[in-house]
Short mmCIF file of C-alpha atoms in Angstrom, two decimals:
data_model
loop_
_atom_site.label_atom_id
_atom_site.label_comp_id
_atom_site.label_asym_id
_atom_site.label_seq_id
_atom_site.Cartn_x
_atom_site.Cartn_y
_atom_site.Cartn_z
CA SER A 158 -0.12 0.62 -0.08
CA ASP A 159 0.86 3.60 -0.73
CA GLN A 160 3.98 2.88 -3.02
CA TYR A 161 5.31 5.88 -4.73
CA GLY A 162 6.21 4.46 -7.99
CA ASP A 163 6.08 0.83 -9.62
CA VAL A 164 9.04 -0.51 -7.23
CA CYS A 165 7.37 -2.07 -4.15
CA GLU A 166 9.51 -0.66 -1.71
CA VAL A 167 8.63 -4.51 0.70
CA CYS A 168 10.39 -6.41 -2.11
CA GLY A 169 11.31 -4.39 -4.66
CA ALA A 170 9.42 -6.67 -7.35
CA THR A 171 8.86 -3.61 -10.13
CA TYR A 172 4.93 -3.46 -12.05
CA ARG A 173 4.14 -1.20 -14.71
CA PRO A 174 1.89 1.70 -13.34
CA THR A 175 -0.68 0.40 -14.63
CA GLU A 176 -0.31 -2.45 -12.32
CA ILE A 177 -0.51 -0.21 -8.89
CA LYS A 178 -3.95 -1.55 -7.24
CA ASP A 179 -5.87 1.55 -6.74
CA ALA A 180 -2.96 3.64 -8.03
CA ARG A 181 -4.15 7.65 -7.01
CA CYS A 182 -1.85 11.01 -7.14
CA ALA A 183 -0.78 11.68 -4.35
CA ILE A 184 -1.34 14.94 -4.54
CA CYS A 185 -5.07 15.83 -5.24
CA GLY A 186 -6.30 11.72 -4.54
CA ALA A 187 -7.33 12.08 -8.54
CA SER A 188 -7.65 8.63 -9.83
CA PRO A 189 -5.25 8.25 -13.20
CA GLU A 190 -7.13 7.47 -16.45
CA MET A 191 -5.44 5.87 -19.48
CA ARG A 192 -4.38 7.80 -22.39
CA SER A 193 -2.68 7.23 -25.97
CA SER A 194 0.68 9.72 -27.15
CA ARG A 195 3.66 9.01 -28.90
CA HIS A 196 6.69 8.87 -27.19
CA PHE A 197 9.84 7.93 -27.58
CA PHE A 198 11.69 4.69 -27.21
CA LEU A 199 15.31 3.67 -26.05
CA LYS A 200 15.78 -0.21 -28.04
CA LEU A 201 17.24 -1.61 -24.67
CA VAL A 202 16.91 -4.85 -26.65
CA ASP A 203 19.65 -4.56 -28.96
CA PHE A 204 21.68 -4.28 -25.04
CA ALA A 205 20.50 -7.17 -24.17
CA ASP A 206 23.73 -9.60 -24.25
CA PHE A 207 26.37 -7.02 -23.64
CA LEU A 208 24.03 -6.33 -20.49
CA ASP A 209 23.91 -10.13 -19.50
CA ALA A 210 28.11 -10.41 -19.64
CA TRP A 211 28.00 -7.03 -17.89
CA THR A 212 25.70 -8.03 -15.32
CA ALA A 213 27.29 -11.87 -15.10
CA LYS A 214 30.90 -10.35 -14.32
CA PRO A 215 31.86 -11.57 -10.58
CA GLY A 216 32.05 -9.09 -7.60
CA ARG A 217 30.04 -5.88 -10.16
CA LEU A 218 26.45 -6.41 -8.75
CA GLN A 219 25.65 -8.29 -4.70
CA PRO A 220 23.82 -11.75 -5.50
CA GLU A 221 19.94 -10.39 -4.61
CA ILE A 222 21.19 -7.77 -7.07
CA ARG A 223 22.10 -9.85 -10.17
CA GLY A 224 19.12 -12.41 -9.30
CA PHE A 225 17.02 -9.83 -10.18
CA VAL A 226 18.78 -8.30 -13.07
CA SER A 227 18.82 -11.96 -15.30
CA ASN A 228 15.25 -11.97 -14.00
CA TRP A 229 14.73 -9.34 -16.28
CA ILE A 230 17.40 -9.42 -18.87
CA ARG A 231 15.48 -13.19 -19.40
CA GLN A 232 11.80 -12.19 -19.47
CA GLY A 233 13.02 -10.03 -22.38
CA LEU A 234 14.04 -6.64 -22.14
CA GLN A 235 11.42 -3.96 -23.33
CA ASP A 236 11.75 -0.35 -24.92
CA TRP A 237 12.28 1.98 -22.91
CA ASP A 238 10.16 5.22 -23.29
CA ILE A 239 12.61 7.76 -22.23
CA SER A 240 9.89 10.84 -22.50
CA ARG A 241 7.47 12.76 -21.41
CA ASP A 242 4.30 15.05 -22.59
CA GLY A 243 3.96 18.49 -20.36
CA PRO A 244 4.33 19.77 -17.75
CA TYR A 245 7.53 18.26 -16.61
CA PHE A 246 10.47 19.17 -14.76
CA GLY A 247 13.03 17.45 -17.41
CA PHE A 248 14.74 19.39 -20.08
CA LYS A 249 12.74 19.43 -23.21
CA ILE A 250 13.48 17.07 -26.30
CA PRO A 251 14.73 19.47 -29.27
CA GLY A 252 12.69 19.84 -31.76
CA GLU A 253 9.09 18.70 -29.86
CA GLN A 254 6.98 21.21 -29.18
CA ASP A 255 6.13 19.44 -25.78
CA LYS A 256 8.45 16.48 -24.84
CA TYR A 257 10.52 16.02 -22.25
CA PHE A 258 13.83 13.69 -21.61
CA TYR A 259 12.31 11.25 -18.73
CA VAL A 260 14.70 12.37 -15.80
CA TRP A 261 15.70 8.83 -16.22
CA LEU A 262 17.83 9.39 -19.07
CA ASP A 263 19.94 12.31 -18.41
CA ALA A 264 20.00 12.19 -13.80
CA PRO A 265 22.70 10.24 -13.97
CA THR A 266 25.08 11.99 -16.30
CA GLY A 267 25.39 14.53 -13.67
CA TYR A 268 28.20 11.96 -11.95
CA ILE A 269 29.88 12.77 -15.17
CA ALA A 270 29.26 16.27 -15.22
CA ALA A 271 30.06 15.85 -11.19
CA THR A 272 33.07 14.90 -12.19
CA GLU A 273 33.88 17.66 -14.23
CA HIS A 274 33.63 19.85 -12.31
CA TYR A 275 35.80 18.33 -9.70
CA CYS A 276 38.44 17.91 -12.55
CA THR A 277 38.16 21.78 -13.49
CA THR A 278 38.18 23.20 -10.23
CA SER A 279 41.32 20.98 -8.76
CA GLY A 280 43.09 21.48 -11.66
CA SER A 281 44.83 17.97 -11.41
CA CYS A 282 42.65 15.73 -13.56
CA SER A 283 40.19 15.78 -16.17
CA VAL A 284 36.69 13.66 -17.03
CA ASP A 285 38.25 11.96 -19.42
CA ASP A 286 40.69 10.34 -17.16
CA TYR A 287 37.84 9.29 -15.34
CA TRP A 288 34.91 8.30 -18.36
CA LEU A 289 36.94 7.40 -21.31
CA SER A 290 39.33 5.80 -19.88
CA GLN A 291 40.27 1.83 -19.52
CA SER A 292 42.78 2.04 -17.04
CA GLU A 293 42.66 -0.77 -14.69
CA ASP A 294 44.15 1.47 -11.96
CA LEU A 295 40.28 3.50 -12.13
CA GLU A 296 37.74 1.77 -10.59
CA ILE A 297 34.21 3.71 -10.55
CA HIS A 298 31.88 3.04 -7.79
CA HIS A 299 28.12 3.53 -7.46
CA PHE A 300 26.40 3.68 -3.98
CA ILE A 301 22.67 3.49 -5.27
CA GLY A 302 19.27 3.33 -3.03
CA LYS A 303 17.89 -0.70 -3.79
CA ASP A 304 14.55 1.37 -5.73
CA ILE A 305 16.60 2.99 -8.45
CA ALA A 306 18.35 -0.40 -9.26
CA TYR A 307 17.47 -1.54 -12.15
CA PHE A 308 17.98 1.88 -13.89
CA HIS A 309 21.74 1.92 -12.92
CA THR A 310 22.59 -2.20 -13.80
CA LEU A 311 20.27 -2.24 -17.28
CA PHE A 312 19.63 1.87 -18.20
CA TRP A 313 22.47 3.82 -17.67
CA PRO A 314 25.66 0.94 -18.91
CA ALA A 315 23.76 0.29 -21.86
CA MET A 316 23.61 4.82 -22.32
CA LEU A 317 27.16 4.83 -21.52
CA THR A 318 28.45 1.54 -24.12
CA ALA A 319 26.72 2.90 -26.76
CA SER A 320 28.36 6.88 -26.33
CA GLY A 321 31.42 5.39 -25.93
CA TYR A 322 31.75 6.34 -22.18
CA ARG A 323 33.70 3.54 -19.58
CA THR A 324 31.14 1.66 -17.48
CA PRO A 325 30.51 1.65 -13.42
CA ASP A 326 32.90 -1.72 -11.71
CA PHE A 327 31.33 -1.84 -8.80
CA ILE A 328 27.10 -0.90 -8.16
CA HIS A 329 26.66 -0.88 -4.00
CA VAL A 330 22.62 -1.24 -3.51
CA HIS A 331 21.20 -0.76 -0.12
CA GLY A 332 18.02 -0.84 1.26
CA PHE A 333 15.76 1.98 2.66
CA LEU A 334 15.89 3.49 6.15
CA THR A 335 13.01 2.65 8.68
CA VAL A 336 12.47 4.45 12.21
CA ASP A 337 11.50 2.09 14.49
CA SER A 338 10.90 -0.72 12.27
CA ARG A 339 8.48 1.53 10.28
CA LYS A 340 8.49 3.45 7.24
CA MET A 341 9.90 7.08 7.90
CA SER A 342 6.31 9.65 9.11
CA LYS A 343 5.86 13.38 9.27
CA SER A 344 2.94 12.09 11.55
CA ARG A 345 4.85 10.30 14.37
CA GLY A 346 7.32 12.72 13.86
CA THR A 347 9.65 9.90 12.70
CA PHE A 348 10.49 11.73 9.68
CA ILE A 349 13.50 13.60 10.73
CA THR A 350 15.92 16.20 8.41
CA ALA A 351 19.84 15.58 8.29
CA GLY A 352 19.47 19.41 9.56
CA LEU A 353 17.07 18.98 12.12
CA PHE A 354 19.12 16.01 13.87
CA GLY A 355 21.82 17.95 13.40
CA ASP A 356 20.56 20.74 15.80
CA HIS A 357 19.87 18.28 18.32
CA VAL A 358 22.62 15.34 18.41
CA SER A 359 26.13 15.45 16.46
CA PRO A 360 26.23 13.86 13.75
CA TRP A 361 28.76 11.33 14.55
CA TYR A 362 26.99 9.07 16.96
CA LEU A 363 24.45 8.86 14.12
CA ARG A 364 27.39 8.13 11.32
CA TYR A 365 28.55 5.91 13.73
CA TYR A 366 24.82 3.88 14.80
CA TYR A 367 24.46 3.79 11.01
CA ALA A 368 28.35 2.48 10.42
CA THR A 369 27.14 -0.64 13.28
CA LYS A 370 24.32 -1.96 11.06
CA LEU A 371 25.07 -1.34 7.58
CA SER A 372 27.12 -4.91 5.30
CA ASN A 373 27.03 -5.42 1.66
CA SER A 374 23.39 -6.72 1.64
CA ILE A 375 20.78 -4.81 0.67
CA ASP A 376 19.08 -5.47 3.91
CA ASP A 377 16.82 -2.54 5.24
CA LEU A 378 18.79 0.31 7.85
CA ASP A 379 16.52 0.22 11.22
CA LEU A 380 17.00 3.20 12.84
CA SER A 381 15.64 2.15 16.25
CA LEU A 382 15.90 5.79 18.90
CA GLU A 383 16.24 3.73 21.85
CA GLU A 384 18.64 1.77 20.47
CA PHE A 385 20.68 4.72 18.55
CA VAL A 386 20.53 5.90 22.65
CA ASN A 387 22.01 3.03 24.30
CA ARG A 388 24.32 2.01 21.53
CA THR A 389 26.01 5.59 21.57
CA ASN A 390 26.37 5.33 25.12
CA SER A 391 27.34 2.06 25.76
CA GLU A 392 29.85 2.05 22.93
CA LEU A 393 31.40 4.98 21.60
CA VAL A 394 31.09 6.56 24.27
CA ASN A 395 31.31 4.20 27.72
CA ASN A 396 33.38 1.90 25.24
CA VAL A 397 35.93 4.26 23.72
CA THR A 398 35.99 7.33 24.54
CA ASN A 399 36.11 6.09 28.31
CA LEU A 400 40.05 4.33 27.13
CA ALA A 401 41.42 7.63 25.91
CA SER A 402 38.94 9.71 28.91
CA ARG A 403 41.06 7.47 31.14
CA THR A 404 44.03 6.61 29.57
CA ILE A 405 45.33 9.76 28.78
CA GLY A 406 44.20 11.26 31.68
CA PHE A 407 46.70 9.63 33.91
CA LEU A 408 49.24 9.82 32.15
CA ASN A 409 48.78 14.09 32.14
CA LYS A 410 48.38 14.04 36.05
CA ARG A 411 50.61 11.55 36.89
CA LEU A 412 53.03 10.86 34.74
CA ASP A 413 54.21 14.19 32.66
CA SER A 414 51.91 13.56 29.66
CA LYS A 415 55.22 11.16 28.57
CA LEU A 416 55.49 7.69 27.14
CA GLY A 417 57.34 4.56 28.07
CA LYS A 418 58.18 1.47 26.25
CA LEU A 419 56.33 -1.23 24.78
CA ARG A 420 57.18 -4.55 27.04
CA PRO A 421 57.51 -7.84 25.57
CA ASP A 422 54.64 -9.27 27.47
CA THR A 423 52.60 -7.40 25.40
CA ASP A 424 53.91 -9.52 22.22
CA ALA A 425 50.57 -11.41 22.11
CA LEU A 426 48.40 -8.89 23.04
CA VAL A 427 50.03 -7.25 19.81
CA ALA A 428 49.08 -9.89 17.98
CA GLU A 429 45.61 -10.01 18.41
CA VAL A 430 45.32 -6.23 18.37
CA ASN A 431 46.74 -6.79 14.44
CA GLN A 432 44.61 -9.62 13.23
CA CYS A 433 41.79 -7.21 13.96
CA ILE A 434 43.17 -4.42 12.15
CA GLN A 435 43.53 -7.24 9.43
CA ARG A 436 40.11 -8.02 9.51
CA ALA A 437 38.82 -4.28 10.40
CA LYS A 438 40.47 -3.11 6.49
CA ASP A 439 39.32 -6.44 5.32
CA ALA A 440 35.51 -5.68 6.33
CA TYR A 441 35.85 -2.13 5.00
CA HIS A 442 37.25 -2.98 1.21
CA ALA A 443 33.87 -5.57 1.54
CA LEU A 444 31.99 -3.41 2.65
CA ARG A 445 30.90 -4.36 6.27
CA PHE A 446 30.53 -1.30 7.72
CA SER A 447 29.33 -3.40 11.01
CA GLN A 448 31.79 -6.36 11.29
CA ALA A 449 34.63 -2.99 10.86
CA THR A 450 33.19 -1.39 13.58
CA ARG A 451 33.06 -4.97 15.50
CA GLU A 452 36.78 -5.36 15.38
CA ILE A 453 37.02 -1.70 16.18
CA LEU A 454 35.55 -2.99 19.72
CA ALA A 455 37.38 -5.24 19.81
CA ILE A 456 40.47 -3.47 20.02
CA SER A 457 38.61 -1.23 22.69
CA ASP A 458 37.48 -4.12 24.40
CA LEU A 459 41.29 -5.42 24.74
CA ALA A 460 42.66 -2.50 25.93
CA ASN A 461 40.48 -1.51 28.99
CA ASN A 462 40.14 -5.45 30.10
CA PHE A 463 44.27 -4.59 29.92
CA VAL A 464 43.85 -1.53 32.15
CA GLN A 465 41.66 -3.48 34.36
CA GLN A 466 43.79 -5.76 34.78
CA ARG A 467 46.94 -4.09 35.10
CA GLY A 468 45.49 -1.46 37.70
CA PRO A 469 47.47 1.32 36.97
CA TRP A 470 46.83 3.20 39.47
CA ASP A 471 47.94 0.36 41.91
CA THR A 472 51.22 -0.24 39.96
CA ILE A 473 52.47 3.85 40.39
CA LYS A 474 52.95 3.65 44.28
CA THR A 475 55.73 0.68 43.46
CA ASP A 476 56.67 1.12 39.88
CA PRO A 477 55.90 3.90 37.76
CA GLU A 478 57.79 3.04 34.46
CA ARG A 479 55.58 -0.48 34.61
CA ALA A 480 52.51 1.68 34.35
CA ARG A 481 54.01 4.37 32.46
CA ASP A 482 54.80 1.43 29.63
CA ASP A 483 51.55 -0.53 30.48
CA LEU A 484 50.22 2.75 29.44
CA THR A 485 52.16 3.14 26.17
CA PHE A 486 50.74 -0.21 25.10
CA VAL A 487 46.77 1.10 25.12
CA VAL A 488 47.47 4.61 24.58
CA ASN A 489 49.05 2.35 21.00
CA CYS A 490 45.61 1.17 20.51
CA ILE A 491 44.19 3.99 21.50
CA LYS A 492 45.72 5.67 18.00
CA ILE A 493 44.99 2.55 15.98
CA ILE A 494 41.37 2.49 16.98
CA SER A 495 41.69 5.99 15.79
CA VAL A 496 43.48 4.77 12.35
CA LEU A 497 40.12 2.18 11.77
CA LEU A 498 37.34 4.43 13.44
CA LYS A 499 38.97 7.91 10.67
CA PRO A 500 36.60 6.40 7.78
CA ILE A 501 33.64 6.80 9.99
CA LEU A 502 33.80 9.79 12.73
CA PRO A 503 37.01 11.96 10.83
CA SER A 504 35.91 14.60 13.24
CA TYR A 505 35.97 12.59 16.48
CA CYS A 506 39.19 10.85 14.93
CA GLU A 507 41.08 14.97 14.27
CA LYS A 508 40.69 15.78 17.73
CA VAL A 509 42.22 12.17 19.07
CA GLU A 510 45.29 13.43 16.70
CA THR A 511 45.48 16.79 18.24
CA ILE A 512 45.43 14.84 21.81
CA LEU A 513 47.89 12.72 20.69
CA ARG A 514 49.53 15.14 18.45
CA VAL A 515 50.97 12.19 16.18
CA GLY A 516 49.46 14.24 13.06
CA ASP A 517 46.92 13.01 10.10
CA LEU A 518 46.85 9.69 10.62
CA THR A 519 47.04 6.92 7.44
CA TRP A 520 46.44 3.58 7.06
CA ASP A 521 50.10 3.11 7.87
CA ASN A 522 49.78 4.36 10.68
CA ALA A 523 47.59 1.33 12.13
CA ARG A 524 50.65 -0.03 14.57
CA PHE A 525 52.29 -0.22 17.43
CA ASP A 526 55.44 3.12 17.17
CA MET A 527 54.52 5.42 19.59
CA GLN A 528 57.50 4.88 22.43
CA HIS A 529 58.52 7.64 24.97
CA ALA A 530 56.62 10.47 23.33
CA GLU A 531 54.67 12.86 24.97
CA VAL A 532 50.79 13.38 24.45
CA GLY A 533 48.93 16.27 24.48
CA ARG A 534 45.84 17.38 27.10
CA PHE A 535 42.92 15.78 27.15
CA GLU A 536 40.56 17.66 26.27
CA LYS A 537 36.50 15.89 25.61
CA LEU A 538 35.71 13.89 22.66
CA ALA A 539 31.74 13.34 23.50
CA GLU A 540 28.99 12.86 25.50
CA ARG A 541 26.24 10.67 27.26
CA LEU A 542 22.85 11.16 24.42
CA ASP A 543 19.95 11.34 27.57
CA PRO A 544 17.37 9.85 26.11
CA LYS A 545 14.24 12.59 26.45
CA VAL A 546 16.65 14.41 23.36
CA MET A 547 15.49 11.85 21.31
CA GLU A 548 11.99 13.02 22.37
CA LYS A 549 12.81 16.35 22.34
CA LEU A 550 13.79 15.68 18.27
CA VAL A 551 10.73 13.99 17.98
CA GLU A 552 8.62 16.44 19.22
CA ALA A 553 10.41 19.02 17.04
CA ALA A 554 10.06 16.52 14.07
CA ARG A 555 6.32 16.91 14.58
CA GLU A 556 6.04 21.14 15.59
CA GLY A 557 8.36 21.29 12.86
CA LEU A 558 5.39 19.82 10.27
CA SER A 559 2.61 22.11 11.79
CA SER A 560 4.74 25.66 11.80
CA SER A 561 5.54 23.93 8.13
CA GLN A 562 2.29 23.70 7.48
CA GLU A 563 1.22 27.01 8.73
CA SER A 564 3.68 29.61 7.22
CA VAL A 565 3.26 27.69 3.75
CA ALA A 566 -0.77 28.79 4.33
CA VAL A 567 -0.64 32.11 5.32
CA GLU A 568 2.75 33.73 3.59
CA SER A 569 2.04 32.57 0.75
CA LEU A 570 -1.20 33.97 0.98
CA PRO A 571 -1.94 37.80 -0.04
CA ASP A 572 -3.66 40.50 2.55
CA LEU A 573 -7.88 41.08 1.22
CA LYS A 574 -9.01 43.22 -0.79
CA GLU A 575 -11.34 45.91 -0.28
CA GLU A 576 -14.98 45.21 0.18
CA VAL A 577 -17.76 45.40 -2.74
CA THR A 578 -21.16 45.46 -2.68
CA ILE A 579 -23.37 43.04 -4.79
CA GLU A 580 -23.99 45.78 -7.17
CA ASP A 581 -19.72 45.54 -7.66
CA PHE A 582 -20.40 41.62 -7.97
CA GLY A 583 -23.07 42.11 -10.10
CA LYS A 584 -20.74 44.23 -12.98
CA MET A 585 -19.47 40.81 -13.56
CA ASP A 586 -21.18 38.18 -15.69
CA LEU A 587 -19.78 34.91 -14.63
CA ARG A 588 -20.69 31.47 -16.25
CA ALA A 589 -20.19 28.33 -17.35
CA GLY A 590 -18.47 27.08 -19.98
CA LYS A 591 -17.71 24.66 -21.77
CA VAL A 592 -13.63 23.52 -23.25
CA LEU A 593 -14.63 22.41 -26.67
CA THR A 594 -10.34 22.36 -28.05
CA ALA A 595 -6.70 22.96 -26.19
CA GLU A 596 -3.83 23.67 -28.46
CA THR A 597 -0.32 24.81 -27.17
CA VAL A 598 0.24 28.08 -28.38
CA GLU A 599 3.85 28.30 -30.08
CA GLY A 600 6.57 30.83 -28.44
CA SER A 601 4.82 31.06 -25.26
CA ASP A 602 5.58 28.82 -22.09
CA LYS A 603 2.92 29.94 -20.30
CA LEU A 604 -0.08 29.90 -22.42
CA LEU A 605 -2.74 27.41 -23.89
CA LYS A 606 -5.15 28.63 -26.66
CA LEU A 607 -8.87 27.17 -25.64
CA SER A 608 -12.38 27.65 -27.38
CA VAL A 609 -14.98 27.66 -25.20
CA ASP A 610 -18.84 27.32 -25.12
CA ILE A 611 -20.51 29.54 -23.03
CA GLY A 612 -23.47 28.57 -23.73
CA LEU A 613 -24.01 32.07 -26.63
CA GLU A 614 -20.87 32.01 -28.47
CA ILE A 615 -17.60 29.81 -28.92
CA ARG A 616 -15.01 32.40 -27.17
CA THR A 617 -11.47 31.90 -27.33
CA ILE A 618 -9.37 32.55 -24.71
CA PHE A 619 -6.25 32.38 -23.48
CA ALA A 620 -5.36 31.20 -20.32
CA GLY A 621 -2.16 31.28 -18.79
CA ILE A 622 -2.13 27.44 -17.29
CA LYS A 623 0.11 25.66 -19.63
CA SER A 624 2.66 24.46 -16.78
CA SER A 625 0.20 22.15 -15.07
CA TYR A 626 -2.01 20.99 -17.87
CA ARG A 627 -1.81 19.16 -21.74
CA PRO A 628 -4.09 20.42 -24.01
CA ASP A 629 -6.17 17.36 -23.99
CA ALA A 630 -6.49 16.37 -20.11
CA LEU A 631 -8.70 20.44 -20.77
CA ILE A 632 -11.25 19.06 -23.65
CA GLY A 633 -14.87 18.83 -22.13
CA LYS A 634 -14.17 20.19 -18.75
CA THR A 635 -16.92 22.62 -17.86
CA VAL A 636 -14.94 25.92 -16.34
CA ALA A 637 -15.91 28.69 -14.73
CA VAL A 638 -15.44 32.46 -17.06
CA ILE A 639 -15.46 35.94 -16.57
CA CYS A 640 -17.26 36.96 -19.86
CA ASN A 641 -17.99 40.16 -19.89
CA LEU A 642 -13.51 41.19 -19.15
CA LYS A 643 -12.66 43.49 -21.76
CA PRO A 644 -11.01 41.37 -24.83
CA ARG A 645 -7.19 41.76 -25.00
CA LYS A 646 -5.02 41.55 -27.68
CA MET A 647 -2.08 39.63 -27.47
CA ARG A 648 0.85 38.58 -30.15
CA PHE A 649 -0.69 35.67 -30.20
CA GLY A 650 -3.96 36.82 -30.85
CA THR A 651 -7.03 37.75 -29.16
CA SER A 652 -8.52 36.47 -25.80
CA ASN A 653 -11.78 37.19 -25.34
CA GLY A 654 -12.79 36.24 -21.60
CA MET A 655 -10.77 34.91 -18.19
CA VAL A 656 -11.15 31.19 -17.23
CA LEU A 657 -11.02 31.32 -13.37
CA ALA A 658 -7.88 29.51 -11.45
CA SER A 659 -6.55 29.27 -8.46
CA GLY A 660 -2.43 28.38 -7.48
CA ASP A 661 0.38 29.50 -8.21
CA GLU A 662 3.31 28.17 -11.13
CA GLY A 663 3.96 25.01 -11.69
CA HIS A 664 0.75 24.30 -9.57
CA ILE A 665 -2.71 25.63 -11.16
CA VAL A 666 -5.72 24.31 -10.45
CA VAL A 667 -8.33 25.42 -12.77
CA CYS A 668 -12.05 26.18 -11.53
CA GLU A 669 -14.17 23.58 -13.02
CA PHE A 670 -18.04 21.97 -12.31
CA SER A 671 -18.01 18.53 -11.45
CA GLY A 672 -21.79 17.95 -11.55
CA GLU A 673 -23.37 18.08 -14.80
CA VAL A 674 -23.97 22.18 -15.44
CA ASN A 675 -24.96 23.95 -19.09
CA PRO A 676 -22.58 25.77 -20.91
CA GLY A 677 -23.82 29.95 -20.40
CA THR A 678 -25.66 28.96 -17.06
CA PRO A 679 -24.79 32.67 -14.91
CA ILE A 680 -22.98 31.50 -11.40
CA ARG A 681 -24.19 33.50 -8.87
#
């Protein structure tokens, strides 16, 4: 139920728009009508062999997506309708009067345009280096949602290969984001924008939470607000951040912020951490972010247990250098954690880098090499999340919805005009008129030319409603017309009357009668 297009949000199956049950306009609720129209098509069947081989390359697509695509190809590819009738928000087709390119024909070319923009502003490369190159040192990766998989696995590679461009090497498909196991809802306050979230909670926490949930499958990701708070506090704050806080804080207060050496009795632990490092790197490479975070937490757990067992707060009383050396092992673990966590929390890890005085950490720094160095003063990295913050966020989302609706409703309305008398109103000859013909006006982006039967005669009226109506959609409608308006001469002809309408540019609705009203019937 409540699907937005022809891809099921539950199972990912595709359907023709005519197969959707109880189809209706999401804006006005009207049921769609079947109409005939001339269109342009891309002969996708000509690329069937290419697409079958292209999608079959190991690793290029996830197994689930490869299964979908194979099924589409096996069933027989259909010609792809790449045009839409106006009004439409795409690009006009050259040489056509009221035809536009379908948005999914031109939208992916934005990837090439973005690359060109990057190359132009950086001055270090050319767009041809990426999109016309066949170099094996180059890889093009797409990260997309599962509802647009077939655009990127069928149409887009066909367009690229037909045009002589390089096709993507890998397409990574993600599932949908749900909130508390349900589709995001404005009425429940769980339709939360990134900006609103950032006003209440640090984006660090959300980035970390997403990473703990993301895998390389197309499964949906659920943002459980309760789990989000609990996981953030227990893992990112109590585990990772607290390790840095108590270790570096102890060095600052009791050992002049200076590190010692790595002792041989930690070699077994070093080997264990190195295994975690390699597994985390492999997980990142395979886009299993949840597995990468588990390896990071494993290092943090190991270091926390080490501190607890060695008890530097006791050791320092009898052997300060031993306490210093024990904490040196832990500081190296903190640095390694920061390296591995940096792809997820770059800003957070920059703070750790400043505290450790290690500069800009890279993958090569994920090793035990900090000895006899001096660390900086510890600065607060993250605070525990109060569950009430999330309650306020949800409430703000609800209030934001209602206030935005109110502001749009109030701010967009003009002030009321001066009062008129019934006599003033009586001067206007308002009548029902039936639209007999409608056509576009060459040279005008706004006007439609209408022939309207007003009972006593047929009038030609130019109406500025082209942005919201196709000409054939108006034929047969009975509309409200001002019949005694002074004729207006235009370069396209003379408009003899006015059709009443409401709305603004892009969403105009003519005033029409739903019941049977004879043309020419006065409106009182």
